[in-house]
PDB file of C-alpha atoms in Angstrom:
ATOM      1  CA  MET Z  24     -38.168  -0.453  -4.200  1.00  0.00           C
ATOM      2  CA  HIS Z  25     -34.326   0.027  -2.802  1.00  0.00           C
ATOM      3  CA  ASP Z  26     -32.003   2.485  -4.750  1.00  0.00           C
ATOM      4  CA  VAL Z  27     -29.132   0.180  -5.804  1.00  0.00           C
ATOM      5  CA  LEU Z  28     -25.356   2.515  -4.003  1.00  0.00           C
ATOM      6  CA  ARG Z  29     -23.187   2.070  -7.003  1.00  0.00           C
ATOM      7  CA  ARG Z  30     -19.829   2.080  -5.999  1.00  0.00           C
ATOM      8  CA  THR Z  31     -17.703   5.564  -7.239  1.00  0.00           C
ATOM      9  CA  SER Z  32     -14.190   6.506  -7.672  1.00  0.00           C
ATOM     10  CA  ALA Z  33     -12.481   8.610  -4.951  1.00  0.00           C
ATOM     11  CA  THR Z  34      -9.742   9.611  -6.856  1.00  0.00           C
ATOM     12  CA  ASP Z  35      -9.507  10.643 -10.772  1.00  0.00           C
ATOM     13  CA  ALA Z  36      -5.883   8.814 -10.652  1.00  0.00           C
ATOM     14  CA  ASP Z  37      -5.767   7.119 -13.858  1.00  0.00           C
ATOM     15  CA  GLY Z  38      -2.850   6.858 -15.732  1.00  0.00           C
ATOM     16  CA  TYR Z  39       1.014   8.367 -15.848  1.00  0.00           C
ATOM     17  CA  LEU Z  40       2.325  10.858 -13.060  1.00  0.00           C
ATOM     18  CA  THR Z  41       4.256  13.299 -14.941  1.00  0.00           C
ATOM     19  CA  GLY Z  42       7.531  13.671 -14.620  1.00  0.00           C
ATOM     20  CA  PRO Z  43      10.612  11.495 -15.137  1.00  0.00           C
ATOM     21  CA  LEU Z  44       9.997   8.696 -13.745  1.00  0.00           C
ATOM     22  CA  GLY Z  45       7.127   7.393 -15.905  1.00  0.00           C
ATOM     23  CA  LEU Z  46       5.458   6.092 -12.878  1.00  0.00           C
ATOM     24  CA  ARG Z  47       1.649   5.035 -13.730  1.00  0.00           C
ATOM     25  CA  LEU Z  48      -1.211   5.710 -10.258  1.00  0.00           C
ATOM     26  CA  ASP Z  49      -4.545   3.735 -10.375  1.00  0.00           C
ATOM     27  CA  GLU Z  50      -7.243   3.396  -8.411  1.00  0.00           C
ATOM     28  CA  GLU Z  51      -8.593  -0.099  -7.824  1.00  0.00           C
ATOM     29  CA  PHE Z  52     -11.287  -1.789  -5.711  1.00  0.00           C
ATOM     30  CA  ILE Z  53      -9.699  -4.098  -3.745  1.00  0.00           C
ATOM     31  CA  PRO Z  54     -13.005  -5.853  -1.279  1.00  0.00           C
ATOM     32  CA  LEU Z  55     -10.625  -5.578   2.382  1.00  0.00           C
ATOM     33  CA  SER Z  56     -12.021  -6.746   5.481  1.00  0.00           C
ATOM     34  CA  ALA Z  57     -10.561  -6.648   9.273  1.00  0.00           C
ATOM     35  CA  VAL Z  58     -11.093  -9.357  11.142  1.00  0.00           C
ATOM     36  CA  HIS Z  59     -10.722  -8.954  14.659  1.00  0.00           C
ATOM     37  CA  ILE Z  60      -8.696 -12.265  16.101  1.00  0.00           C
ATOM     38  CA  PRO Z  61      -7.343 -12.201  19.922  1.00  0.00           C
ATOM     39  CA  SER Z  62      -3.213 -12.239  19.541  1.00  0.00           C
ATOM     40  CA  SER Z  63      -2.211 -15.290  20.368  1.00  0.00           C
ATOM     41  CA  ASP Z  64      -4.466 -16.970  17.855  1.00  0.00           C
ATOM     42  CA  LEU Z  65      -3.322 -14.581  15.577  1.00  0.00           C
ATOM     43  CA  ASP Z  66       0.058 -15.734  15.752  1.00  0.00           C
ATOM     44  CA  GLU Z  67      -0.441 -18.286  14.157  1.00  0.00           C
ATOM     45  CA  LEU Z  68      -2.123 -17.796  11.480  1.00  0.00           C
ATOM     46  CA  VAL Z  69       0.508 -14.770  10.474  1.00  0.00           C
ATOM     47  CA  PRO Z  70       3.351 -13.502  11.805  1.00  0.00           C
ATOM     48  CA  PHE Z  71       3.696  -9.800  13.230  1.00  0.00           C
ATOM     49  CA  GLY Z  72       4.204  -7.371  10.251  1.00  0.00           C
ATOM     50  CA  GLN Z  73       3.883 -10.317   7.744  1.00  0.00           C
ATOM     51  CA  ARG Z  74       2.067 -10.705   4.610  1.00  0.00           C
ATOM     52  CA  ILE Z  75       0.209 -14.353   3.099  1.00  0.00           C
ATOM     53  CA  SER Z  76      -0.461 -14.254  -0.469  1.00  0.00           C
ATOM     54  CA  GLY Z  77      -1.911 -17.689  -1.882  1.00  0.00           C
ATOM     55  CA  PRO Z  78      -5.035 -19.084  -3.219  1.00  0.00           C
ATOM     56  CA  GLN Z  79      -7.283 -17.360  -0.201  1.00  0.00           C
ATOM     57  CA  GLY Z  80      -6.549 -14.323  -0.940  1.00  0.00           C
ATOM     58  CA  ILE Z  81      -4.406 -11.811   0.868  1.00  0.00           C
ATOM     59  CA  TRP Z  82      -4.041 -11.682   4.413  1.00  0.00           C
ATOM     60  CA  LEU Z  83      -2.369  -8.545   5.896  1.00  0.00           C
ATOM     61  CA  ARG Z  84      -0.891  -8.291   9.948  1.00  0.00           C
ATOM     62  CA  LEU Z  85      -0.310  -5.067  10.672  1.00  0.00           C
ATOM     63  CA  TRP Z  86      -2.046  -4.544  14.013  1.00  0.00           C
ATOM     64  CA  PRO Z  87      -1.624  -6.815  17.249  1.00  0.00           C
ATOM     65  CA  GLU Z  88      -5.434  -7.925  17.137  1.00  0.00           C
ATOM     66  CA  THR Z  89      -6.757  -7.093  13.509  1.00  0.00           C
ATOM     67  CA  LEU Z  90      -5.786  -8.678  10.185  1.00  0.00           C
ATOM     68  CA  TRP Z  91      -7.085  -7.420   6.867  1.00  0.00           C
ATOM     69  CA  VAL Z  92      -8.376  -9.670   4.546  1.00  0.00           C
ATOM     70  CA  SER Z  93      -8.659  -9.478   0.476  1.00  0.00           C
ATOM     71  CA  GLY Z  94     -10.297 -12.935   0.090  1.00  0.00           C
ATOM     72  CA  THR Z  95     -11.726 -15.585   2.414  1.00  0.00           C
ATOM     73  CA  PRO Z  96     -11.196 -14.734   5.838  1.00  0.00           C
ATOM     74  CA  PRO Z  97      -9.890 -17.591   8.354  1.00  0.00           C
ATOM     75  CA  GLN Z  98     -12.462 -19.729   9.333  1.00  0.00           C
ATOM     76  CA  SER Z  99     -13.112 -18.396  13.051  1.00  0.00           C
ATOM     77  CA  GLN Z 100     -15.831 -17.486  15.041  1.00  0.00           C
ATOM     78  CA  HIS Z 101     -14.162 -13.677  15.022  1.00  0.00           C
ATOM     79  CA  SER Z 102     -15.804 -10.742  14.015  1.00  0.00           C
ATOM     80  CA  CYS Z 103     -15.123  -9.787  10.142  1.00  0.00           C
ATOM     81  CA  VAL Z 104     -16.182  -5.957   8.941  1.00  0.00           C
ATOM     82  CA  ASP Z 105     -16.636  -5.080   5.619  1.00  0.00           C
ATOM     83  CA  ILE Z 106     -13.942  -1.662   5.048  1.00  0.00           C
ATOM     84  CA  SER Z 107     -13.829  -1.697   1.764  1.00  0.00           C
ATOM     85  CA  ASP Z 108     -16.125   1.436   1.387  1.00  0.00           C
ATOM     86  CA  ALA Z 109     -13.735   3.294   4.260  1.00  0.00           C
ATOM     87  CA  GLN Z 110     -10.556   2.641   2.713  1.00  0.00           C
ATOM     88  CA  THR Z 111      -8.875   3.382  -1.494  1.00  0.00           C
ATOM     89  CA  CYS Z 112      -6.268   1.199  -2.801  1.00  0.00           C
ATOM     90  CA  MET Z 113      -4.154   2.896  -5.427  1.00  0.00           C
ATOM     91  CA  ARG Z 114      -1.590   0.932  -7.632  1.00  0.00           C
ATOM     92  CA  LEU Z 115       1.549   2.869  -8.490  1.00  0.00           C
ATOM     93  CA  ARG Z 116       3.394   0.829 -11.049  1.00  0.00           C
ATOM     94  CA  GLY Z 117       6.796   1.667 -13.145  1.00  0.00           C
ATOM     95  CA  VAL Z 118      10.751   0.536 -12.898  1.00  0.00           C
ATOM     96  CA  GLU Z 119      10.943   2.528  -9.842  1.00  0.00           C
ATOM     97  CA  ALA Z 120       8.574   2.485  -7.816  1.00  0.00           C
ATOM     98  CA  LEU Z 121       9.767   0.819  -4.885  1.00  0.00           C
ATOM     99  CA  HIS Z 122      12.677   3.346  -4.744  1.00  0.00           C
ATOM    100  CA  PHE Z 123      10.113   6.625  -5.437  1.00  0.00           C
ATOM    101  CA  LEU Z 124       8.101   5.933  -2.215  1.00  0.00           C
ATOM    102  CA  ALA Z 125      11.177   5.080   0.018  1.00  0.00           C
ATOM    103  CA  ASN Z 126      11.951   8.589  -0.756  1.00  0.00           C
ATOM    104  CA  TYR Z 127       8.666  10.211   0.566  1.00  0.00           C
ATOM    105  CA  CYS Z 128       8.151   7.041   3.310  1.00  0.00           C
ATOM    106  CA  THR Z 129       8.722   7.591   7.648  1.00  0.00           C
ATOM    107  CA  THR Z 130      10.184   3.455   6.823  1.00  0.00           C
ATOM    108  CA  ASP Z 131      12.878   2.397   4.874  1.00  0.00           C
ATOM    109  CA  LEU Z 132      11.666   0.506   2.593  1.00  0.00           C
ATOM    110  CA  HIS Z 133      15.281  -1.099   1.716  1.00  0.00           C
ATOM    111  CA  ASP Z 134      15.968  -1.986   5.545  1.00  0.00           C
ATOM    112  CA  ALA Z 135      16.109  -6.137   4.978  1.00  0.00           C
ATOM    113  CA  ALA Z 136      13.013  -7.082   6.987  1.00  0.00           C
ATOM    114  CA  VAL Z 137      10.590  -5.009   5.003  1.00  0.00           C
ATOM    115  CA  ARG Z 138      12.239  -6.554   1.784  1.00  0.00           C
ATOM    116  CA  SER Z 139      11.289  -9.672   2.361  1.00  0.00           C
ATOM    117  CA  ALA Z 140       7.752  -8.893   4.919  1.00  0.00           C
ATOM    118  CA  ARG Z 141       6.658  -7.126   1.650  1.00  0.00           C
ATOM    119  CA  VAL Z 142       4.012  -4.883   3.718  1.00  0.00           C
ATOM    120  CA  VAL Z 143       4.524  -2.058   6.161  1.00  0.00           C
ATOM    121  CA  ARG Z 144       2.268   0.417   7.296  1.00  0.00           C
ATOM    122  CA  THR Z 145       3.470   3.303   7.302  1.00  0.00           C
ATOM    123  CA  GLN Z 146       3.250   7.631   6.481  1.00  0.00           C
ATOM    124  CA  ILE Z 147       3.547   8.787   2.704  1.00  0.00           C
ATOM    125  CA  GLY Z 148       4.004  12.502   3.842  1.00  0.00           C
ATOM    126  CA  HIS Z 149       0.775  13.033   6.312  1.00  0.00           C
ATOM    127  CA  TYR Z 150      -0.964  10.409   5.333  1.00  0.00           C
ATOM    128  CA  SER Z 151      -0.815   7.244   6.820  1.00  0.00           C
ATOM    129  CA  ALA Z 152      -0.771   4.639   3.954  1.00  0.00           C
ATOM    130  CA  VAL Z 153      -0.281   0.910   3.924  1.00  0.00           C
ATOM    131  CA  LEU Z 154       2.035  -0.864   1.469  1.00  0.00           C
ATOM    132  CA  TRP Z 155       2.187  -4.249   0.364  1.00  0.00           C
ATOM    133  CA  TRP Z 156       3.720  -5.573  -3.386  1.00  0.00           C
ATOM    134  CA  GLU Z 157       5.050  -8.592  -4.761  1.00  0.00           C
ATOM    135  CA  SER Z 158       7.252  -6.559  -7.004  1.00  0.00           C
ATOM    136  CA  THR Z 159       8.572  -3.611  -6.093  1.00  0.00           C
ATOM    137  CA  ARG Z 160       7.665  -2.763  -9.661  1.00  0.00           C
ATOM    138  CA  ASP Z 161       4.235  -3.250  -8.694  1.00  0.00           C
ATOM    139  CA  ILE Z 162       3.255  -1.541  -5.598  1.00  0.00           C
ATOM    140  CA  HIS Z 163      -0.751  -1.147  -3.849  1.00  0.00           C
ATOM    141  CA  ILE Z 164      -0.912   1.723  -1.559  1.00  0.00           C
ATOM    142  CA  VAL Z 165      -4.059   2.224   0.533  1.00  0.00           C
ATOM    143  CA  VAL Z 166      -5.203   5.091   1.863  1.00  0.00           C
ATOM    144  CA  ALA Z 167      -8.370   6.589   3.880  1.00  0.00           C
ATOM    145  CA  ARG Z 168     -11.044   6.554   1.044  1.00  0.00           C
ATOM    146  CA  SER Z 169     -11.768  10.443   2.493  1.00  0.00           C
ATOM    147  CA  LEU Z 170      -8.104  11.590   1.944  1.00  0.00           C
ATOM    148  CA  ALA Z 171      -7.751   9.500  -1.917  1.00  0.00           C
ATOM    149  CA  GLN Z 172      -8.002  12.753  -3.221  1.00  0.00           C
ATOM    150  CA  SER Z 173      -5.779  14.830  -1.822  1.00  0.00           C
ATOM    151  CA  PHE Z 174      -3.658  11.323  -1.280  1.00  0.00           C
ATOM    152  CA  CYS Z 175      -3.130  12.169  -5.323  1.00  0.00           C
ATOM    153  CA  ASP Z 176      -2.853  15.482  -5.305  1.00  0.00           C
ATOM    154  CA  HIS Z 177       0.231  14.759  -3.272  1.00  0.00           C
ATOM    155  CA  MET Z 178       1.636  11.834  -5.755  1.00  0.00           C
ATOM    156  CA  ARG Z 179       1.638  13.896  -8.401  1.00  0.00           C
ATOM    157  CA  SER Z 180       3.440  17.100  -6.421  1.00  0.00           C
ATOM    158  CA  LEU Z 181       6.350  14.432  -5.681  1.00  0.00           C
ATOM    159  CA  ALA Z 182       6.675  13.162  -9.063  1.00  0.00           C
ATOM    160  CA  LEU Z 183       7.022  16.347 -10.533  1.00  0.00           C
ATOM    161  CA  ARG Z 184       9.666  17.220  -8.804  1.00  0.00           C
ATOM    162  CA  HIS Z 185      11.262  14.317  -8.335  1.00  0.00           C
ATOM    163  CA  ASP Z 186      14.795  14.388  -9.865  1.00  0.00           C
ATOM    164  CA  PRO Z 187      16.288  11.482  -9.641  1.00  0.00           C
ATOM    165  CA  THR Z 188      19.930  12.748 -11.265  1.00  0.00           C
ATOM    166  CA  ASN Z 189      20.035  15.445  -8.349  1.00  0.00           C
ATOM    167  CA  SER Z 190      21.725  13.750  -4.804  1.00  0.00           C
ATOM    168  CA  THR Z 191      20.562  16.588  -2.888  1.00  0.00           C
ATOM    169  CA  GLN Z 192      16.726  15.322  -3.110  1.00  0.00           C
ATOM    170  CA  ASN Z 193      17.239  12.332  -1.465  1.00  0.00           C
ATOM    171  CA  LEU Z 194      16.061  12.301   1.547  1.00  0.00           C
ATOM    172  CA  ARG Z 195      17.361   8.898   2.377  1.00  0.00           C
ATOM    173  CA  SER Z 196      20.451   7.347   1.090  1.00  0.00           C
ATOM    174  CA  VAL Z 197      20.488   4.956  -0.190  1.00  0.00           C
ATOM    175  CA  ALA Z 198      23.634   2.232   1.474  1.00  0.00           C
ATOM    176  CA  PRO Z 199      25.868   1.222  -1.205  1.00  0.00           C
ATOM    177  CA  THR Z 200      25.594  -2.964   0.255  1.00  0.00           C
ATOM    178  CA  ALA Z 201      20.863  -1.925  -0.739  1.00  0.00           C
ATOM    179  CA  PRO Z 202      19.859  -4.031  -3.426  1.00  0.00           C
ATOM    180  CA  ASN Z 203      19.132  -3.693  -6.975  1.00  0.00           C
ATOM    181  CA  ARG Z 204      15.923  -1.354  -6.942  1.00  0.00           C
ATOM    182  CA  ARG Z 205      15.001  -2.644 -10.066  1.00  0.00           C
ATOM    183  CA  GLY Z 206      14.013  -5.517  -9.082  1.00  0.00           C
TER     184      GLY Z 206
END
């Protein structure tokens, strides 16, 4: 008889981050697959650096010939590999979620192209991450499963030391014409 492997959490992320912002960090399971398609065919499905959400699920294109899919993959004869066990999806929620991450990302999350695409591959500290969002108050963060607990500890330490009233703590200044971060 075969033993059934049950998926266990990669982290202890299960609630509010201590600090002045009232952010919540949770781990959630989102099935992810990587579909390898030649870029000429992929350009017709999803433009590079874009996200498509719909009844088929979420399609993220952040690599030239690879599409991350949560849901139904596009009908193709190309290889599709389940990467769910290699990645951990975190969900950061709160009014200041995107603004908080913008202070610690290597990518300018307030850039017009990034805000319209609502998806980005970036570094948060020394962690490679993929971010996507429907609302600036609810951000999905995908990190390597082997680094997930360390990433959660890092997020906790950032939340503890983050002081939104201290302008010297902001690593990146926000332009006066930037959109309202609470929206």
